[in-house]
Short mmCIF file of C-alpha atoms in Angstrom, two decimals:
data_model
loop_
_atom_site.label_atom_id
_atom_site.label_comp_id
_atom_site.label_asym_id
_atom_site.label_seq_id
_atom_site.Cartn_x
_atom_site.Cartn_y
_atom_site.Cartn_z
CA MET A 999 -94.95 -2.85 13.56
CA TYR A 1000 -95.20 0.27 15.80
CA GLY A 1001 -98.82 1.71 15.67
CA GLY A 1002 -99.71 -0.20 12.95
CA TRP A 1003 -99.90 2.91 10.77
CA LYS A 1004 -100.97 1.87 6.91
CA ARG A 1005 -99.33 4.97 4.51
CA ALA A 1006 -96.81 7.81 6.90
CA VAL A 1007 -95.58 10.68 5.02
CA VAL A 1008 -91.69 11.40 6.78
CA THR A 1009 -90.40 15.09 5.75
CA GLY A 1010 -86.81 15.01 5.89
CA GLY A 1011 -86.40 11.32 5.14
CA ALA A 1012 -83.35 11.33 3.08
CA GLY A 1013 -81.06 12.70 6.23
CA PHE A 1014 -79.35 11.09 8.99
CA ILE A 1015 -82.08 10.38 11.20
CA GLY A 1016 -84.67 10.81 8.79
CA SER A 1017 -83.31 7.60 6.00
CA HIS A 1018 -83.05 5.69 9.80
CA VAL A 1019 -86.71 5.95 10.46
CA CYS A 1020 -87.59 5.42 7.13
CA GLU A 1021 -86.54 2.57 7.17
CA ARG A 1022 -87.64 1.08 9.99
CA LEU A 1023 -91.48 1.96 9.37
CA LEU A 1024 -90.45 0.07 5.70
CA ALA A 1025 -90.07 -2.93 7.97
CA GLY A 1026 -92.63 -2.89 10.18
CA GLY A 1027 -94.79 -3.25 7.16
CA SER A 1028 -95.99 0.87 6.73
CA GLU A 1029 -95.82 2.28 3.04
CA VAL A 1030 -93.97 5.50 3.36
CA HIS A 1031 -93.37 8.95 1.70
CA CYS A 1032 -90.04 10.54 1.98
CA VAL A 1033 -90.21 14.16 1.32
CA ASP A 1034 -86.65 16.27 1.56
CA ASN A 1035 -85.58 18.89 -0.49
CA LEU A 1036 -82.22 17.15 -0.29
CA VAL A 1037 -80.68 20.77 0.48
CA THR A 1038 -78.51 18.46 3.62
CA GLY A 1039 -80.24 14.97 2.97
CA SER A 1040 -78.47 12.56 0.22
CA ARG A 1041 -80.07 10.15 -2.26
CA ALA A 1042 -77.71 7.71 -0.93
CA ASN A 1043 -78.93 7.74 2.37
CA ILE A 1044 -82.12 6.56 1.00
CA ALA A 1045 -80.51 4.39 -1.83
CA HIS A 1046 -81.16 1.10 -0.52
CA LEU A 1047 -85.06 2.02 -0.31
CA SER A 1048 -85.69 2.41 -3.81
CA GLY A 1049 -86.50 -0.73 -4.76
CA ASN A 1050 -89.38 -1.02 -2.54
CA ARG A 1051 -93.02 -0.55 -3.41
CA ARG A 1052 -93.77 0.90 -0.69
CA PHE A 1053 -91.59 3.79 -0.58
CA CYS A 1054 -91.90 6.47 -2.53
CA PHE A 1055 -89.50 9.54 -2.18
CA VAL A 1056 -90.55 13.02 -3.63
CA GLU A 1057 -88.27 16.11 -3.64
CA THR A 1058 -90.20 19.06 -2.51
CA ASP A 1059 -89.40 21.97 -0.37
CA VAL A 1060 -92.13 20.95 2.83
CA THR A 1061 -92.01 24.95 3.00
CA ASP A 1062 -94.04 25.79 0.62
CA PRO A 1063 -97.53 24.77 1.92
CA GLY A 1064 -98.01 23.33 -2.29
CA SER A 1065 -96.19 20.92 -1.49
CA ILE A 1066 -99.08 19.01 0.64
CA GLU A 1067 -100.76 18.25 -2.82
CA ALA A 1068 -97.58 15.86 -3.18
CA ALA A 1069 -98.86 13.80 -0.11
CA PRO A 1070 -101.13 10.40 -0.92
CA ASP A 1071 -104.14 9.81 0.91
CA ARG A 1072 -105.57 9.14 3.88
CA VAL A 1073 -102.17 9.77 5.66
CA ASP A 1074 -102.36 7.83 9.39
CA LEU A 1075 -98.90 9.13 10.56
CA VAL A 1076 -96.94 12.83 9.78
CA LEU A 1077 -93.11 12.93 11.15
CA ASP A 1078 -91.70 16.58 10.75
CA LEU A 1079 -88.11 15.52 10.76
CA ALA A 1080 -86.87 18.30 7.91
CA CYS A 1081 -83.90 20.63 9.36
CA PRO A 1082 -80.63 21.71 9.05
CA ALA A 1083 -80.18 20.63 12.10
CA SER A 1084 -75.93 20.56 12.65
CA PRO A 1085 -74.57 23.87 13.34
CA VAL A 1086 -72.44 24.04 9.45
CA ASP A 1087 -75.69 23.90 8.06
CA TYR A 1088 -77.99 25.86 10.08
CA LEU A 1089 -75.28 28.83 10.02
CA ARG A 1090 -74.65 28.25 6.37
CA LEU A 1091 -78.83 28.46 5.88
CA PRO A 1092 -79.64 30.91 8.61
CA ILE A 1093 -82.99 31.55 6.67
CA GLU A 1094 -83.34 28.30 5.40
CA THR A 1095 -83.41 27.17 9.29
CA LEU A 1096 -86.15 29.29 10.23
CA GLU A 1097 -88.28 28.47 7.87
CA ALA A 1098 -87.97 24.99 8.41
CA GLY A 1099 -88.89 25.69 11.62
CA SER A 1100 -92.50 27.76 11.04
CA ASN A 1101 -94.00 27.33 7.43
CA GLY A 1102 -92.36 23.50 7.37
CA THR A 1103 -93.53 22.12 10.24
CA ARG A 1104 -96.84 24.35 9.62
CA THR A 1105 -97.44 22.43 6.20
CA ALA A 1106 -96.45 19.34 7.86
CA LEU A 1107 -99.38 19.98 10.64
CA GLU A 1108 -102.10 20.78 7.95
CA LEU A 1109 -101.02 17.30 6.18
CA ALA A 1110 -102.10 16.12 9.80
CA ARG A 1111 -105.00 18.12 10.03
CA ARG A 1112 -105.77 16.79 7.08
CA ASP A 1113 -106.32 12.97 7.41
CA ARG A 1114 -106.40 13.33 11.61
CA ALA A 1115 -103.24 11.78 11.50
CA ARG A 1116 -100.95 11.03 14.41
CA PHE A 1117 -98.63 13.73 14.16
CA LEU A 1118 -94.93 14.04 15.57
CA LEU A 1119 -91.99 16.84 15.55
CA ALA A 1120 -88.60 16.22 15.86
CA SER A 1121 -87.45 18.96 18.25
CA THR A 1122 -83.94 19.20 19.78
CA SER A 1123 -82.35 19.78 23.26
CA GLU A 1124 -81.21 22.69 22.18
CA VAL A 1125 -84.34 23.97 22.86
CA TYR A 1126 -82.58 24.22 26.48
CA GLY A 1127 -80.21 25.77 25.40
CA ASP A 1128 -76.95 26.41 27.74
CA PRO A 1129 -78.56 25.36 30.60
CA LEU A 1130 -78.89 26.15 34.00
CA GLU A 1131 -80.60 23.09 34.88
CA HIS A 1132 -78.02 20.02 35.04
CA PRO A 1133 -79.46 17.70 33.88
CA GLN A 1134 -82.02 18.67 31.62
CA SER A 1135 -85.84 17.48 32.57
CA GLU A 1136 -89.04 18.34 30.26
CA GLY A 1137 -90.33 20.64 32.53
CA TYR A 1138 -87.25 23.50 31.91
CA TRP A 1139 -87.71 26.00 30.17
CA GLY A 1140 -84.17 26.58 28.74
CA ASN A 1141 -81.39 29.28 28.75
CA VAL A 1142 -81.72 30.63 25.06
CA ASN A 1143 -79.84 33.48 23.34
CA PRO A 1144 -82.43 34.45 20.94
CA VAL A 1145 -80.22 36.87 19.12
CA GLY A 1146 -76.89 34.75 19.33
CA PRO A 1147 -76.11 32.86 15.84
CA ARG A 1148 -77.29 29.47 17.08
CA SER A 1149 -80.75 31.23 17.61
CA VAL A 1150 -81.77 30.13 13.98
CA TYR A 1151 -81.58 26.75 15.04
CA ASP A 1152 -82.67 27.06 18.81
CA GLU A 1153 -86.07 29.45 18.43
CA SER A 1154 -87.10 27.98 15.06
CA LYS A 1155 -87.69 24.65 17.08
CA ARG A 1156 -89.06 26.35 20.01
CA TYR A 1157 -91.58 27.90 17.75
CA ALA A 1158 -91.95 25.09 15.82
CA GLU A 1159 -92.94 23.44 19.36
CA ALA A 1160 -95.04 26.80 20.24
CA LEU A 1161 -96.99 26.16 16.89
CA VAL A 1162 -97.68 21.78 17.12
CA SER A 1163 -99.08 22.53 20.57
CA ALA A 1164 -101.34 25.53 19.55
CA TYR A 1165 -102.55 23.29 16.95
CA ARG A 1166 -103.57 20.66 19.57
CA ARG A 1167 -105.08 22.76 21.66
CA THR A 1168 -107.38 24.72 18.86
CA TYR A 1169 -108.12 22.18 16.63
CA GLY A 1170 -107.48 19.06 18.61
CA THR A 1171 -104.65 17.34 16.01
CA ASP A 1172 -103.23 14.43 17.88
CA THR A 1173 -99.61 15.28 18.30
CA SER A 1174 -96.61 14.68 19.80
CA ILE A 1175 -93.07 16.29 20.39
CA VAL A 1176 -89.90 14.25 20.75
CA ARG A 1177 -86.99 16.58 22.05
CA ILE A 1178 -83.50 15.04 20.44
CA PHE A 1179 -80.43 14.53 22.17
CA ASN A 1180 -77.06 14.20 20.29
CA THR A 1181 -77.60 10.96 17.87
CA TYR A 1182 -74.83 9.56 16.00
CA GLY A 1183 -74.21 6.43 13.64
CA PRO A 1184 -73.81 5.33 9.56
CA ARG A 1185 -75.02 8.17 7.49
CA MET A 1186 -74.16 10.63 8.95
CA ARG A 1187 -72.47 13.23 6.87
CA SER A 1188 -68.53 13.47 7.64
CA ASP A 1189 -68.66 17.37 7.10
CA ASP A 1190 -71.67 18.26 9.01
CA GLY A 1191 -69.54 19.59 11.81
CA ARG A 1192 -70.66 17.88 14.87
CA ALA A 1193 -68.27 16.05 16.80
CA VAL A 1194 -68.76 12.80 16.33
CA PRO A 1195 -68.44 12.39 12.27
CA THR A 1196 -65.17 15.24 12.78
CA PHE A 1197 -63.30 13.31 14.83
CA ILE A 1198 -63.79 10.10 13.16
CA ARG A 1199 -62.91 11.81 10.03
CA GLN A 1200 -59.92 13.10 11.41
CA ALA A 1201 -59.25 10.62 13.13
CA LEU A 1202 -59.10 7.93 10.05
CA ASP A 1203 -57.23 11.28 8.22
CA GLY A 1204 -54.41 10.93 10.65
CA ASP A 1205 -54.97 15.10 11.24
CA PRO A 1206 -55.37 16.16 14.39
CA LEU A 1207 -58.57 16.21 16.05
CA THR A 1208 -59.97 19.46 16.39
CA VAL A 1209 -61.41 20.27 20.02
CA ALA A 1210 -63.37 23.13 20.78
CA GLY A 1211 -62.26 25.50 23.77
CA ASP A 1212 -60.01 23.23 26.88
CA GLY A 1213 -62.61 20.45 26.14
CA SER A 1214 -64.07 19.67 29.17
CA GLN A 1215 -67.84 20.90 27.72
CA THR A 1216 -69.93 17.56 27.94
CA ARG A 1217 -72.10 15.62 25.50
CA SER A 1218 -74.75 12.84 25.95
CA LEU A 1219 -74.58 10.26 22.86
CA THR A 1220 -77.10 8.33 21.60
CA TYR A 1221 -76.91 5.44 18.98
CA VAL A 1222 -79.15 6.16 16.05
CA ASP A 1223 -81.11 2.49 16.40
CA ASP A 1224 -82.09 4.01 20.15
CA THR A 1225 -83.17 7.14 19.08
CA VAL A 1226 -85.52 5.60 16.33
CA ASP A 1227 -86.69 3.90 18.80
CA GLY A 1228 -87.62 6.83 21.06
CA ILE A 1229 -89.19 8.54 18.20
CA LEU A 1230 -91.63 5.66 17.05
CA SER A 1231 -92.28 4.66 20.34
CA LEU A 1232 -93.56 8.06 21.29
CA ALA A 1233 -95.50 8.08 17.68
CA ALA A 1234 -97.59 4.77 18.47
CA SER A 1235 -97.87 6.28 22.09
CA GLY A 1236 -100.47 7.85 21.44
CA ARG A 1237 -98.49 11.11 24.13
CA PRO A 1238 -98.63 15.02 23.54
CA GLY A 1239 -95.11 15.20 24.78
CA PRO A 1240 -92.88 16.78 24.77
CA VAL A 1241 -90.59 13.49 25.24
CA ASN A 1242 -86.95 13.67 26.01
CA ILE A 1243 -85.05 10.93 24.04
CA GLY A 1244 -81.40 10.75 24.98
CA GLY A 1245 -78.70 9.09 26.07
CA SER A 1246 -77.35 8.76 29.96
CA ASP A 1247 -73.87 8.50 29.48
CA GLU A 1248 -72.37 11.55 29.50
CA THR A 1249 -68.71 12.80 28.56
CA THR A 1250 -66.62 15.11 28.07
CA VAL A 1251 -65.76 16.60 24.13
CA LEU A 1252 -61.66 15.85 25.06
CA GLU A 1253 -63.11 12.70 26.38
CA LEU A 1254 -65.07 11.91 23.27
CA ALA A 1255 -62.31 12.71 21.15
CA GLU A 1256 -59.60 10.60 22.76
CA ARG A 1257 -61.94 7.67 22.95
CA ILE A 1258 -61.77 7.76 18.85
CA ILE A 1259 -58.45 8.04 18.19
CA GLY A 1260 -57.88 4.89 20.43
CA LEU A 1261 -60.97 2.90 18.46
CA THR A 1262 -59.08 3.89 15.12
CA GLY A 1263 -55.84 3.55 16.03
CA SER A 1264 -54.97 6.42 15.12
CA ALA A 1265 -51.62 8.71 15.57
CA SER A 1266 -53.65 11.66 15.64
CA THR A 1267 -53.18 14.13 17.90
CA ILE A 1268 -55.46 16.73 20.11
CA ALA A 1269 -55.38 20.49 18.57
CA PHE A 1270 -58.05 22.72 21.07
CA VAL A 1271 -59.85 26.00 18.78
CA GLU A 1272 -61.60 28.29 20.05
CA ARG A 1273 -64.60 27.80 21.25
CA PRO A 1274 -68.07 28.95 18.87
CA GLU A 1275 -70.36 31.29 20.56
CA ASP A 1276 -72.87 30.03 22.66
CA ASP A 1277 -71.81 26.74 23.04
CA PRO A 1278 -73.59 24.56 25.33
CA GLY A 1279 -71.72 23.67 28.41
CA LYS A 1280 -73.74 20.58 29.81
CA ARG A 1281 -75.59 18.02 28.00
CA ARG A 1282 -77.27 15.43 29.57
CA PRO A 1283 -81.42 14.83 29.37
CA ASP A 1284 -83.42 13.65 32.33
CA THR A 1285 -85.59 10.54 30.74
CA THR A 1286 -87.03 9.69 33.83
CA THR A 1287 -90.37 10.65 31.05
CA ALA A 1288 -89.09 8.37 28.47
CA ARG A 1289 -88.73 5.17 30.80
CA ARG A 1290 -92.27 5.69 33.18
CA LEU A 1291 -94.02 6.53 29.57
CA LEU A 1292 -92.90 4.90 26.66
CA GLY A 1293 -90.83 2.04 28.30
CA TRP A 1294 -87.62 3.54 26.53
CA GLN A 1295 -84.13 3.21 27.13
CA PRO A 1296 -81.28 2.74 25.28
CA ARG A 1297 -79.42 -0.53 24.26
CA VAL A 1298 -76.65 0.30 22.62
CA ASP A 1299 -73.69 1.38 24.61
CA CYS A 1300 -71.15 4.44 23.89
CA ALA A 1301 -68.36 1.77 23.32
CA GLU A 1302 -70.35 -0.18 21.05
CA GLY A 1303 -72.52 2.74 19.51
CA LEU A 1304 -68.60 4.47 18.64
CA LYS A 1305 -67.44 0.83 17.20
CA ARG A 1306 -69.95 0.85 14.77
CA THR A 1307 -69.69 3.84 13.71
CA VAL A 1308 -66.24 4.18 13.38
CA GLU A 1309 -66.96 1.10 11.18
CA TRP A 1310 -68.79 2.04 9.24
CA PHE A 1311 -66.75 5.58 8.29
CA ALA A 1312 -63.88 3.54 7.40
CA ARG A 1313 -66.32 1.64 4.51
CA SER A 1314 -67.51 4.72 3.35
CA LEU A 1315 -64.80 7.11 3.38
CA THR A 1316 -62.40 4.25 1.90
CA PRO A 1317 -61.52 5.44 -1.73
#
């Protein structure tokens, strides 16, 4: 069991990654309090956990300081995953996204401070923006447009990292920061706008796969099980971070679309569409720190991970 935590609070626990984190903590013997306002999360993601007596779901908004009152006494671990994470969501919910990174993170930090609990912020590769360094190491400060449309997410996470660091320096709170790169797998929403679920849905429906620009921009994908391993390994390590957690197999968006067409056996074609503003040209983490400090590296290769994900979507999208 990671860390031997008796009681954990997971904000954003009904989301894609959050639900997998809750599941893993329960399997390790922890009591889990899942907090989510269901703006982008779903009860369906945690429905299979509802019969577990060590699992409790609280529907509340973590940006409300009063939500801390719903937390149980003597928390050992606080995992802050509450934030819209896909472009479709954070462009639709810009203020809510900024609130999640500011007031939401502070509420979660206050809970950890109250109980002297371990705290982990789920940050993102988007703090690097459209990077001028490749691959991106934790020491790289990024290339972010602070007033562009993506800034609501990028800057909310950069602010959250600064807030977490200030709590560590000022109050001695036991904090850590994980920077999560592109993660995929079961329980992603088919309409969340990210490349993998969008391409799978389009391929299964026989629609053209919409590739932004010429598709030469790159992404490094990580299967959700490996991402959860990285999150919980960092939480258990006592290290402050930041630590990159992400895949090392870099692929172009066009290559990804073609692989998904092949995996689904679809007759879909490729349709090139306008590339979004500030869309990163390259994305691949330097995971030297994760390997050295945590002994972490991805175990599920892209071929196997995409196969599992396609199978899950094929089942979940069947009427």
